[in-house]
Amino acid sequence: MTNFWEHYRFLVLRRFTQISLMLLYIGGNYWGWNFVQGNLSASMLFGVVPLNDPYAALQMFAAGAVITTNLFVGALIVTIFYMLLGGRTFCSWVCPVNIITDAANYLRRKLHVNQVEKKQPASRNIRYWVLGLSLVLSYILGVTAFEFISPISITHRAIIFGVGLGWTAMLVIFLFDLFILKNGWCGHICPLGGFYGVIGKVGAVRVDHDEEKCTVCMKCKIVCPEPQVLFMVGKESLQVLDGECTNCGRCIEVCDDDALNFSIRKLAKEKRDENN
Amino acid sequence: MSNENPQIKKKREQTMVDERRKFILGTARAVGIVALGGLVWSAYVDEVTANKLILRPPGALKEDDFLATCIKCGMCVEACPFDTLKLANPGDNKPLGTPYFEPRDIPCYMCPDIPCVPVCPTGALDEALVTTDGKLDINLADMGVAVVDTKNCIAFWGIQCDACYRACPLMDQAIYLKYEKNERTGKHAFLKPIVDSDFCTGCGLCERACVTKKATITIVPREIVIGSLDDHYIKGWDKKDEKRLKNAKADITTTELSKESAMDSLNDMGGLLDD
């Protein structure tokens, strides 16, 4: 049992936060719970604190909408929260689409799809192009361009307000990630992930790699949804400072050598310097 | 450099050409993919937002502004005590995620405290549009306007039905009954429901109440059915309406025929009276 906890503790905690957040939202809609109302695009915490998706707010700004104080404050709170936390913590701890793409990725490993499709034909920078394009299109069309196609919004609206044909969007993402592109949606295309990757560059909670303990088994790179951020594994003792790291902690769990751990930015380095 | 092996030199130049070609091709590819993606994306968004036949909650901004401002959070939906409002799901063929209602299913019951409007975080539902003298006033709501199908409405046949009239929360203002003699029978009266678009809020209680199989009174967004006079016609008998004259501009068009004064041609008989 302790072994299970060792190997899945962050995964369990992440599923717990993802599912309980969705439950709180569902309760907010159907049973009038006052904890959070709305959805991940905009919500009200305890009926007083506004929380708004800063990327949606940015699109609204580009579309020429009047930005209300509520919207601005809510977007600022969320931005500062994830900025301090660091990385794409939203993606792996809050976003419900993460459950779908993780499932696709798990199946991909189990079915050995990765061995058949070795080549990854797409760049992980597509998301930044999509991010830029969404703002340009919002400006040109005068509507929030990504919000009208976002499978993330479709998914959490489907969970909170009733599914309709929303399941088709979830299935599309699942099949895309399973058969077309490894980490296709979250790791290549999603502009919301790209957005959080940009603001998460300076955050505090970061994975730290200790090269001296590493046995170069590469389990971490196999399980990591953004393996490029682990470039230092087995080479150098460094913190994972790339904003694209989702802080999911899977690398920490699969490491049998205790060579990866969560740390606070910089503090880990100082500690190492003291030891040396 | 001059005594470089010609074969190496050739190879070096070849690599340079390849590098340049690679760069140009790469740039062209990036630009092409962005253009392709942008066009497909904007075509889709343009199509899905083109649905103007959609009824919005009270206090909604004009449709174009509404689409730019609504963040699709569903807080208005949660605030609605009658489950009137819904968010457009995929498959509803409505702008995705935006709130709307279908009055034949559940109309807007015009709550005096309008719970759906103040919760809006982005101002897509604007309190100012449903406020008079600092107080919320649901009668200012403009969700749409009722339109009667006078061919199939049984009241227009002469059958006595005043279901829509009685359902209307602004009875005798938004819908009134017009009495007319029924010439067919000679002894009965028509009680025809007439909508006054100055008062109708588009709540849809009439559409919900209509007894025909498919409602013969329907709520339609105001901008679809309400015409515009510009400043060409003014009610001369209405002091308020006459004020619009101020904005009126006279356009004088001169054609070949009208360049001379009419008075001149009237007196010119074109030699008809000459002997």
Coordinates of C-alpha atoms in Angstrom, one line a residue:
Chain A
M1 CA 0.0 0.0 0.0
T2 CA 2.8 2.4 0.9
N3 CA 4.3 1.4 -2.4
F4 CA 1.1 2.4 -4.2
W5 CA 1.1 5.7 -2.4
E6 CA 4.7 6.3 -3.2
H7 CA 4.1 5.7 -6.9
Y8 CA 0.8 7.5 -7.4
R9 CA 0.5 10.1 -4.6
F10 CA 0.5 13.1 -6.9
L11 CA -1.7 11.4 -9.5
V12 CA -4.3 10.6 -6.7
L13 CA -4.1 14.2 -5.4
R14 CA -4.5 15.6 -8.8
R15 CA -7.5 13.5 -9.6
F16 CA -8.9 14.5 -6.2
T17 CA -8.5 18.2 -6.9
Q18 CA -9.8 17.9 -10.4
I19 CA -12.9 15.9 -9.5
S20 CA -13.7 17.7 -6.3
L21 CA -13.5 21.1 -8.1
M22 CA -15.9 19.8 -10.7
L23 CA -18.2 18.5 -8.0
L24 CA -18.2 21.8 -6.3
Y25 CA -19.1 23.5 -9.6
I26 CA -21.8 20.9 -10.2
G27 CA -23.1 21.6 -6.7
G28 CA -23.0 25.3 -7.4
N29 CA -25.2 24.8 -10.4
Y30 CA -27.7 22.1 -9.3
W31 CA -27.9 22.5 -5.5
G32 CA -27.0 26.1 -5.0
W33 CA -23.7 25.4 -3.1
N34 CA -22.0 28.7 -2.4
F35 CA -18.4 27.5 -2.7
V36 CA -17.8 28.2 -6.4
Q37 CA -20.4 29.1 -8.9
G38 CA -20.0 29.5 -12.7
N39 CA -17.3 27.4 -14.4
L40 CA -13.6 27.6 -15.2
S41 CA -14.2 30.5 -17.6
A42 CA -15.5 32.7 -14.8
S43 CA -16.7 31.9 -11.3
M44 CA -17.5 33.4 -8.0
L45 CA -15.8 32.0 -4.9
F46 CA -17.9 32.1 -1.7
G47 CA -20.2 34.5 -3.6
V48 CA -17.6 37.3 -3.3
V49 CA -14.2 36.6 -4.9
P50 CA -14.3 36.7 -8.7
L51 CA -12.1 34.2 -10.5
N52 CA -11.9 34.6 -14.3
D53 CA -10.0 32.9 -17.0
P54 CA -7.3 35.5 -17.9
Y55 CA -6.9 34.1 -21.4
A56 CA -10.6 34.6 -22.1
A57 CA -10.3 38.1 -20.7
L58 CA -7.4 38.7 -23.1
Q59 CA -9.5 37.6 -26.0
M60 CA -12.4 39.8 -24.9
F61 CA -10.0 42.7 -24.8
A62 CA -8.8 41.9 -28.3
A63 CA -12.4 41.6 -29.4
G64 CA -13.0 45.1 -28.2
A65 CA -15.3 44.3 -25.3
V66 CA -15.6 46.6 -22.3
I67 CA -13.6 45.0 -19.5
T68 CA -15.5 45.2 -16.2
T69 CA -13.8 45.6 -12.8
N70 CA -15.1 42.2 -11.8
L71 CA -13.6 40.6 -14.9
F72 CA -10.2 42.4 -14.5
V73 CA -9.9 41.7 -10.8
G74 CA -10.9 38.0 -11.3
A75 CA -8.4 37.6 -14.2
L76 CA -5.7 39.2 -12.1
I77 CA -6.2 37.0 -9.1
V78 CA -6.0 33.9 -11.3
T79 CA -2.9 35.2 -13.1
I80 CA -1.1 36.0 -9.9
F81 CA -2.1 32.7 -8.4
Y82 CA -0.6 30.6 -11.2
M83 CA 2.3 32.9 -11.7
L84 CA 3.4 32.4 -8.1
L85 CA 2.7 28.7 -8.2
G86 CA 4.7 28.2 -11.4
G87 CA 4.5 26.0 -14.5
R88 CA 1.2 24.9 -16.0
T89 CA -0.2 23.9 -12.6
F90 CA -3.7 24.7 -13.9
C91 CA -3.3 22.1 -16.7
S92 CA -2.5 19.0 -14.6
W93 CA -4.3 19.9 -11.3
V94 CA -7.5 21.7 -12.4
C95 CA -8.3 21.2 -16.1
P96 CA -10.7 18.3 -16.7
V97 CA -9.3 17.7 -20.2
N98 CA -6.1 16.5 -18.5
I99 CA -8.0 13.4 -17.3
I100 CA -8.9 12.6 -20.9
T101 CA -5.5 13.2 -22.4
D102 CA -3.8 11.3 -19.6
A103 CA -6.1 8.4 -20.3
A104 CA -5.2 8.5 -24.0
N105 CA -1.5 8.7 -23.1
Y106 CA -1.8 5.8 -20.7
L107 CA -3.5 3.7 -23.4
R108 CA -0.9 4.8 -25.9
R109 CA 1.9 3.3 -23.7
K110 CA -0.1 0.1 -22.9
L111 CA -1.0 -0.5 -26.6
H112 CA 2.6 0.4 -27.6
V113 CA 1.3 3.0 -30.1
N114 CA 4.5 4.9 -29.3
Q115 CA 6.6 2.2 -30.8
V116 CA 4.6 2.2 -34.0
E117 CA 4.5 6.0 -34.3
K118 CA 7.9 7.0 -33.4
K119 CA 8.0 10.2 -35.3
Q120 CA 6.3 13.2 -33.8
P121 CA 5.5 15.2 -36.9
A122 CA 4.4 18.4 -35.1
S123 CA 6.2 21.0 -33.1
R124 CA 5.2 21.8 -29.5
N125 CA 5.4 25.5 -30.4
I126 CA 2.1 25.3 -32.4
R127 CA 0.3 26.3 -29.2
Y128 CA 2.0 29.7 -29.2
W129 CA 1.0 30.2 -32.8
V130 CA -2.6 29.2 -31.9
L131 CA -2.4 31.6 -29.0
G132 CA -1.3 34.5 -31.2
L133 CA -3.7 33.6 -33.9
S134 CA -6.6 33.5 -31.5
L135 CA -5.9 37.1 -30.4
V136 CA -5.6 38.3 -34.0
L137 CA -8.9 36.5 -35.0
S138 CA -10.6 37.9 -31.9
Y139 CA -9.6 41.3 -33.0
I140 CA -10.7 40.8 -36.6
L141 CA -14.0 39.0 -35.9
G142 CA -15.0 41.0 -32.8
V143 CA -15.7 37.8 -30.8
T144 CA -13.7 35.6 -28.5
A145 CA -12.3 33.3 -31.2
F146 CA -11.0 30.5 -29.1
E147 CA -13.9 30.4 -26.7
F148 CA -16.2 29.5 -29.6
I149 CA -14.2 26.3 -30.3
S150 CA -12.5 25.5 -27.0
P151 CA -12.9 21.8 -26.2
I152 CA -11.8 22.7 -22.6
S153 CA -14.8 25.0 -22.2
I154 CA -17.1 22.5 -23.9
T155 CA -15.8 19.8 -21.5
H156 CA -16.3 21.7 -18.3
R157 CA -19.6 23.1 -19.4
A158 CA -20.7 19.6 -20.3
I159 CA -19.7 18.4 -16.8
I160 CA -21.4 21.3 -15.0
F161 CA -24.4 22.2 -17.1
G162 CA -25.3 19.0 -18.9
V163 CA -23.5 17.2 -21.7
G164 CA -25.6 17.5 -24.9
L165 CA -23.3 16.6 -27.8
G166 CA -20.3 17.8 -25.7
W167 CA -19.0 14.3 -25.4
T168 CA -18.1 14.4 -29.1
A169 CA -15.5 17.1 -28.3
M170 CA -14.0 14.9 -25.5
L171 CA -13.9 11.9 -27.8
V172 CA -12.2 13.9 -30.6
I173 CA -9.4 14.9 -28.2
F174 CA -9.1 11.4 -26.8
L175 CA -8.8 9.8 -30.3
F176 CA -6.5 12.6 -31.5
D177 CA -4.1 12.0 -28.6
L178 CA -4.4 8.2 -28.8
F179 CA -3.9 7.7 -32.5
I180 CA -2.6 10.9 -34.2
L181 CA -0.2 12.7 -31.9
K182 CA 1.3 11.9 -28.6
N183 CA 0.3 14.6 -26.1
G184 CA -1.4 16.1 -29.1
W185 CA -3.9 18.4 -27.5
C186 CA -2.3 19.5 -24.2
G187 CA 1.3 19.3 -25.4
H188 CA 1.0 20.8 -28.9
I189 CA -2.1 22.7 -29.7
C190 CA -4.0 24.0 -26.6
P191 CA -3.4 27.8 -26.5
L192 CA -4.7 28.0 -22.9
G193 CA -1.8 25.6 -21.9
G194 CA 0.5 27.9 -23.9
F195 CA -0.8 30.9 -22.1
Y196 CA -0.2 29.3 -18.7
G197 CA 3.2 28.1 -19.9
V198 CA 4.1 31.7 -20.5
I199 CA 2.9 33.1 -17.1
G200 CA 4.2 30.1 -15.3
K201 CA 7.9 30.8 -16.2
V202 CA 8.7 32.6 -13.0
G203 CA 6.8 30.5 -10.4
A204 CA 8.0 29.1 -7.2
V205 CA 7.1 25.4 -7.2
R206 CA 9.5 23.6 -9.4
V207 CA 10.8 20.0 -9.9
D208 CA 14.4 19.6 -8.9
H209 CA 16.7 17.1 -10.4
D210 CA 19.7 15.6 -8.5
E211 CA 22.0 14.2 -11.0
E212 CA 24.2 12.3 -8.5
K213 CA 21.3 10.1 -7.5
C214 CA 20.1 9.5 -11.1
T215 CA 20.7 6.1 -12.6
V216 CA 19.5 7.3 -16.1
C217 CA 16.7 4.8 -16.3
M218 CA 14.6 7.4 -18.2
K219 CA 11.3 6.4 -16.7
C220 CA 10.7 10.0 -16.0
K221 CA 11.0 11.0 -19.6
I222 CA 8.7 8.2 -20.7
V223 CA 5.9 9.3 -18.4
C224 CA 6.4 13.0 -18.8
P225 CA 3.8 14.8 -20.9
E226 CA 6.4 17.5 -21.8
P227 CA 9.7 15.5 -21.9
Q228 CA 11.7 18.4 -23.4
V229 CA 11.6 20.1 -20.0
L230 CA 13.6 17.2 -18.5
F231 CA 16.6 17.8 -20.7
M232 CA 18.9 17.8 -17.7
V233 CA 18.1 14.4 -16.5
G234 CA 21.2 12.3 -15.9
K235 CA 23.4 15.2 -17.1
E236 CA 23.2 18.0 -14.6
S237 CA 21.7 18.9 -11.3
L238 CA 19.2 21.6 -12.2
Q239 CA 15.7 22.7 -11.5
V240 CA 13.0 22.3 -14.2
L241 CA 12.5 26.0 -14.9
D242 CA 10.6 25.6 -18.2
G243 CA 7.1 27.1 -18.0
E244 CA 5.8 24.1 -20.1
C245 CA 6.3 21.7 -17.1
T246 CA 2.8 21.1 -15.8
N247 CA 3.9 20.3 -12.2
C248 CA 2.1 17.0 -12.4
G249 CA 4.7 15.2 -10.4
R250 CA 4.6 12.0 -12.4
C251 CA 8.4 12.1 -12.9
I252 CA 8.8 12.2 -9.1
E253 CA 6.6 9.2 -8.6
V254 CA 8.1 7.0 -11.2
C255 CA 11.7 7.8 -10.1
D256 CA 13.0 4.9 -7.9
D257 CA 16.3 6.8 -7.1
D258 CA 14.8 9.9 -5.4
A259 CA 16.6 11.9 -8.1
L260 CA 13.5 14.1 -8.7
N261 CA 11.5 16.1 -6.1
F262 CA 9.4 19.1 -5.8
S263 CA 11.3 22.2 -4.5
I264 CA 11.0 25.9 -4.2
R265 CA 12.7 27.8 -7.0
K266 CA 16.3 28.8 -6.1
L267 CA 16.1 27.4 -2.6
A268 CA 17.1 24.0 -3.9
K269 CA 20.2 25.3 -5.6
E270 CA 21.3 27.2 -2.5
K271 CA 20.9 24.1 -0.4
R272 CA 23.0 22.1 -2.9
D273 CA 25.7 24.8 -2.9
E274 CA 25.8 24.7 0.9
N275 CA 26.3 20.9 0.8
N276 CA 29.1 21.1 -1.6
Chain B
M1 CA 40.0 30.8 -49.5
S2 CA 41.3 31.0 -53.0
N3 CA 43.2 27.7 -52.9
E4 CA 40.3 25.8 -51.4
N5 CA 39.7 22.4 -52.8
P6 CA 37.1 23.0 -55.5
Q7 CA 35.1 20.0 -54.4
I8 CA 34.8 21.2 -50.8
K9 CA 33.9 24.7 -52.1
K10 CA 31.2 23.2 -54.2
K11 CA 29.8 21.3 -51.3
R12 CA 30.0 24.3 -49.0
E13 CA 28.0 26.3 -51.5
Q14 CA 25.5 23.5 -51.9
T15 CA 25.0 23.4 -48.2
M16 CA 24.4 27.1 -48.2
V17 CA 21.8 26.8 -50.9
D18 CA 20.1 24.0 -49.0
E19 CA 20.1 26.0 -45.8
R20 CA 18.6 29.0 -47.6
R21 CA 16.0 26.8 -49.3
K22 CA 15.2 25.1 -46.0
F23 CA 14.7 28.5 -44.3
I24 CA 12.5 29.9 -47.1
L25 CA 10.5 26.7 -47.2
G26 CA 10.1 26.6 -43.5
T27 CA 9.0 30.2 -43.3
A28 CA 6.6 29.7 -46.2
R29 CA 5.2 26.6 -44.5
A30 CA 4.6 28.4 -41.2
V31 CA 2.9 31.3 -43.0
G32 CA 0.8 28.9 -45.0
I33 CA -0.3 26.8 -42.0
V34 CA -1.2 29.9 -40.0
A35 CA -3.2 31.3 -43.0
L36 CA -4.9 27.9 -43.5
G37 CA -5.7 27.5 -39.8
G38 CA -6.8 31.1 -39.5
L39 CA -9.1 30.9 -42.4
V40 CA -10.8 27.7 -41.4
W41 CA -11.0 28.9 -37.8
S42 CA -12.5 32.3 -38.7
A43 CA -14.9 30.7 -41.2
Y44 CA -16.2 28.4 -38.5
V45 CA -16.5 31.1 -35.9
D46 CA -18.2 33.4 -38.4
E47 CA -20.8 30.7 -39.2
V48 CA -21.6 29.7 -35.6
T49 CA -22.0 33.3 -34.5
A50 CA -24.3 34.2 -37.4
N51 CA -27.4 32.8 -35.7
K52 CA -29.4 35.9 -35.1
L53 CA -32.6 34.0 -34.2
I54 CA -31.6 33.5 -30.6
L55 CA -33.4 34.9 -27.5
R56 CA -31.0 36.3 -24.9
P57 CA -31.6 36.8 -21.1
P58 CA -32.9 40.2 -19.9
G59 CA -30.4 43.1 -20.1
A60 CA -28.3 41.5 -22.8
L61 CA -26.2 43.8 -24.9
K62 CA -26.8 44.1 -28.6
E63 CA -26.0 40.7 -30.2
D64 CA -22.6 41.7 -31.6
D65 CA -21.4 43.2 -28.3
F66 CA -22.9 40.3 -26.4
L67 CA -20.9 37.8 -28.4
A68 CA -17.7 39.7 -27.7
T69 CA -18.5 40.2 -24.0
C70 CA -20.1 36.9 -22.8
I71 CA -17.5 34.7 -21.1
K72 CA -19.9 31.6 -21.2
C73 CA -19.7 31.0 -17.4
G74 CA -23.3 30.1 -17.0
M75 CA -23.8 32.1 -13.8
C76 CA -27.0 33.6 -15.2
V77 CA -28.2 30.1 -15.9
E78 CA -27.5 29.1 -12.3
A79 CA -29.2 32.3 -11.0
C80 CA -32.4 31.6 -12.9
P81 CA -35.0 30.1 -10.5
F82 CA -37.1 28.7 -13.3
D83 CA -34.4 26.9 -15.3
T84 CA -35.4 29.1 -18.2
L85 CA -31.9 29.8 -19.3
K86 CA -29.6 27.3 -20.9
L87 CA -26.1 27.3 -22.3
A88 CA -25.8 26.4 -26.0
N89 CA -24.3 22.9 -26.2
P90 CA -22.6 21.5 -29.3
G91 CA -25.5 20.3 -31.5
D92 CA -27.9 23.0 -30.5
N93 CA -26.7 25.0 -33.5
K94 CA -26.4 28.2 -31.5
P95 CA -23.3 30.2 -30.6
L96 CA -21.5 27.7 -28.4
G97 CA -21.7 28.2 -24.7
T98 CA -23.8 31.3 -24.7
P99 CA -27.1 31.6 -22.7
Y100 CA -30.5 31.5 -24.4
F101 CA -34.0 30.4 -23.8
E102 CA -36.8 28.8 -25.7
P103 CA -40.1 30.3 -24.4
R104 CA -42.3 27.5 -25.7
D105 CA -40.4 25.2 -23.3
I106 CA -39.8 27.6 -20.4
P107 CA -40.5 31.3 -20.8
C108 CA -38.9 34.1 -18.8
Y109 CA -41.1 34.7 -15.7
M110 CA -39.9 38.3 -15.3
C111 CA -38.6 38.1 -11.7
P112 CA -38.8 41.7 -10.3
D113 CA -35.3 41.3 -8.8
I114 CA -33.9 39.9 -12.1
P115 CA -31.4 37.5 -10.4
C116 CA -29.7 36.6 -13.8
V117 CA -28.4 40.1 -14.5
P118 CA -26.3 41.3 -11.5
V119 CA -24.4 38.0 -11.4
C120 CA -22.9 38.5 -14.9
P121 CA -19.2 39.1 -14.3
T122 CA -18.5 40.7 -17.7
G123 CA -21.4 43.0 -18.2
A124 CA -22.7 41.1 -21.2
L125 CA -26.0 41.3 -19.2
D126 CA -26.0 45.0 -18.3
E127 CA -27.8 46.2 -15.2
A128 CA -28.1 49.7 -16.7
L129 CA -30.3 48.4 -19.5
V130 CA -32.9 47.1 -17.0
T131 CA -32.7 50.0 -14.4
T132 CA -34.9 53.0 -14.0
D133 CA -34.2 55.6 -11.2
G134 CA -31.6 53.3 -9.6
K135 CA -34.0 50.4 -9.3
L136 CA -34.1 47.2 -11.3
D137 CA -37.1 47.2 -13.6
I138 CA -37.8 44.0 -15.5
N139 CA -40.4 45.8 -17.7
L140 CA -37.5 47.4 -19.5
A141 CA -36.2 44.0 -20.6
D142 CA -35.9 43.5 -24.3
M143 CA -35.4 39.9 -25.0
G144 CA -37.5 40.0 -28.2
V145 CA -41.0 40.9 -29.4
A146 CA -44.1 38.7 -29.9
V147 CA -45.4 38.3 -33.4
V148 CA -48.8 36.9 -34.2
D149 CA -49.5 34.6 -37.1
T150 CA -52.8 36.1 -38.0
K151 CA -53.7 33.4 -40.5
N152 CA -53.6 30.5 -37.9
C153 CA -54.4 32.3 -34.7
I154 CA -57.9 31.0 -33.8
A155 CA -58.9 34.4 -32.3
F156 CA -58.5 35.8 -35.8
W157 CA -60.9 33.1 -37.0
G158 CA -63.5 34.4 -34.6
I159 CA -63.1 31.7 -32.0
Q160 CA -62.9 33.1 -28.6
C161 CA -59.4 32.6 -27.2
D162 CA -57.5 35.1 -25.1
A163 CA -54.9 32.7 -23.7
C164 CA -51.9 34.9 -24.8
Y165 CA -53.6 38.1 -23.6
R166 CA -54.3 36.6 -20.2
A167 CA -50.8 35.1 -19.9
C168 CA -49.1 38.5 -20.6
P169 CA -47.5 40.0 -17.5
L170 CA -48.1 43.4 -19.1
M171 CA -51.7 42.7 -20.0
D172 CA -53.5 45.5 -22.0
Q173 CA -50.1 47.1 -22.6
A174 CA -47.9 44.6 -24.4
I175 CA -50.9 42.6 -25.7
Y176 CA -54.4 44.2 -26.0
L177 CA -57.6 42.8 -27.5
K178 CA -59.0 44.6 -30.5
Y179 CA -62.8 44.2 -30.8
E180 CA -64.2 43.9 -34.3
K181 CA -67.5 42.9 -35.7
N182 CA -67.6 39.4 -37.2
E183 CA -69.2 40.0 -40.6
R184 CA -69.4 36.3 -41.4
T185 CA -71.9 35.5 -38.6
G186 CA -73.2 39.1 -38.3
K187 CA -73.7 38.7 -34.6
H188 CA -70.3 37.8 -33.0
A189 CA -67.2 39.8 -32.2
F190 CA -63.5 39.1 -33.0
L191 CA -61.3 39.6 -30.0
K192 CA -58.0 39.9 -31.8
P193 CA -54.8 39.9 -29.8
I194 CA -52.5 42.8 -30.9
V195 CA -48.9 43.2 -29.7
D196 CA -47.6 46.6 -28.8
S197 CA -43.9 46.4 -29.4
D198 CA -43.3 49.5 -27.3
F199 CA -44.2 47.4 -24.2
C200 CA -43.5 43.8 -25.1
T201 CA -40.4 42.5 -23.3
G202 CA -40.3 39.2 -25.2
C203 CA -40.7 37.1 -22.1
G204 CA -42.6 34.5 -24.1
L205 CA -45.4 33.7 -21.6
C206 CA -47.8 34.2 -24.5
E207 CA -45.9 31.8 -26.7
R208 CA -46.0 29.3 -23.8
A209 CA -49.7 29.8 -23.3
C210 CA -50.8 29.6 -26.9
V211 CA -53.3 26.7 -27.4
T212 CA -52.4 25.8 -31.0
K213 CA -50.2 22.8 -31.8
K214 CA -47.3 25.0 -32.8
A215 CA -47.6 28.4 -31.2
T216 CA -49.2 31.1 -33.4
I217 CA -47.7 33.8 -31.3
T218 CA -43.9 33.6 -31.3
I219 CA -41.0 35.6 -29.8
V220 CA -38.5 36.9 -32.3
P221 CA -35.4 39.1 -31.6
R222 CA -36.4 42.7 -31.9
E223 CA -33.8 43.6 -34.5
I224 CA -35.2 40.9 -36.8
V225 CA -38.8 42.2 -37.0
I226 CA -38.8 45.8 -36.1
G227 CA -38.4 48.1 -39.1
S228 CA -36.8 51.5 -39.3
L229 CA -38.2 54.7 -40.8
D230 CA -35.0 56.6 -40.9
D231 CA -36.1 60.3 -41.0
H232 CA -38.2 60.0 -44.2
Y233 CA -41.5 59.8 -42.3
I234 CA -42.5 61.8 -39.3
K235 CA -45.8 61.8 -37.4
G236 CA -46.9 65.4 -37.9
W237 CA -49.5 65.0 -35.2
D238 CA -47.1 63.8 -32.6
K239 CA -45.0 66.5 -30.9
K240 CA -42.4 64.0 -29.7
D241 CA -42.0 62.4 -33.1
E242 CA -41.7 65.8 -34.7
K243 CA -38.4 66.3 -32.8
R244 CA -36.8 63.8 -35.2
L245 CA -37.1 66.4 -37.9
K246 CA -34.0 68.0 -36.5
N247 CA -31.9 65.1 -37.7
A248 CA -33.7 65.1 -41.1
K249 CA -31.6 66.0 -44.1
A250 CA -33.1 67.0 -47.4
D251 CA -31.7 65.2 -50.4
I252 CA -32.4 67.0 -53.6
T253 CA -31.8 64.9 -56.7
T254 CA -31.6 66.6 -60.1
T255 CA -32.2 64.6 -63.2
E256 CA -32.5 65.6 -66.8
L257 CA -36.3 65.9 -66.4
S258 CA -36.3 67.8 -63.1
K259 CA -33.6 70.3 -63.7
E260 CA -36.1 73.0 -64.7
S261 CA -38.9 74.1 -62.4
A262 CA -42.2 72.4 -62.8
M263 CA -43.9 75.8 -63.1
D264 CA -42.1 76.4 -66.4
S265 CA -43.2 73.2 -68.1
L266 CA -46.8 73.5 -66.9
N267 CA -47.3 76.7 -68.8
D268 CA -45.5 75.4 -71.8
M269 CA -48.1 73.6 -73.9
G270 CA -45.5 72.5 -76.4
G271 CA -47.4 74.3 -79.3
L272 CA -50.6 72.3 -78.6
L273 CA -52.7 75.4 -78.5
D274 CA -51.2 77.0 -81.6
D275 CA -53.4 77.3 -84.6

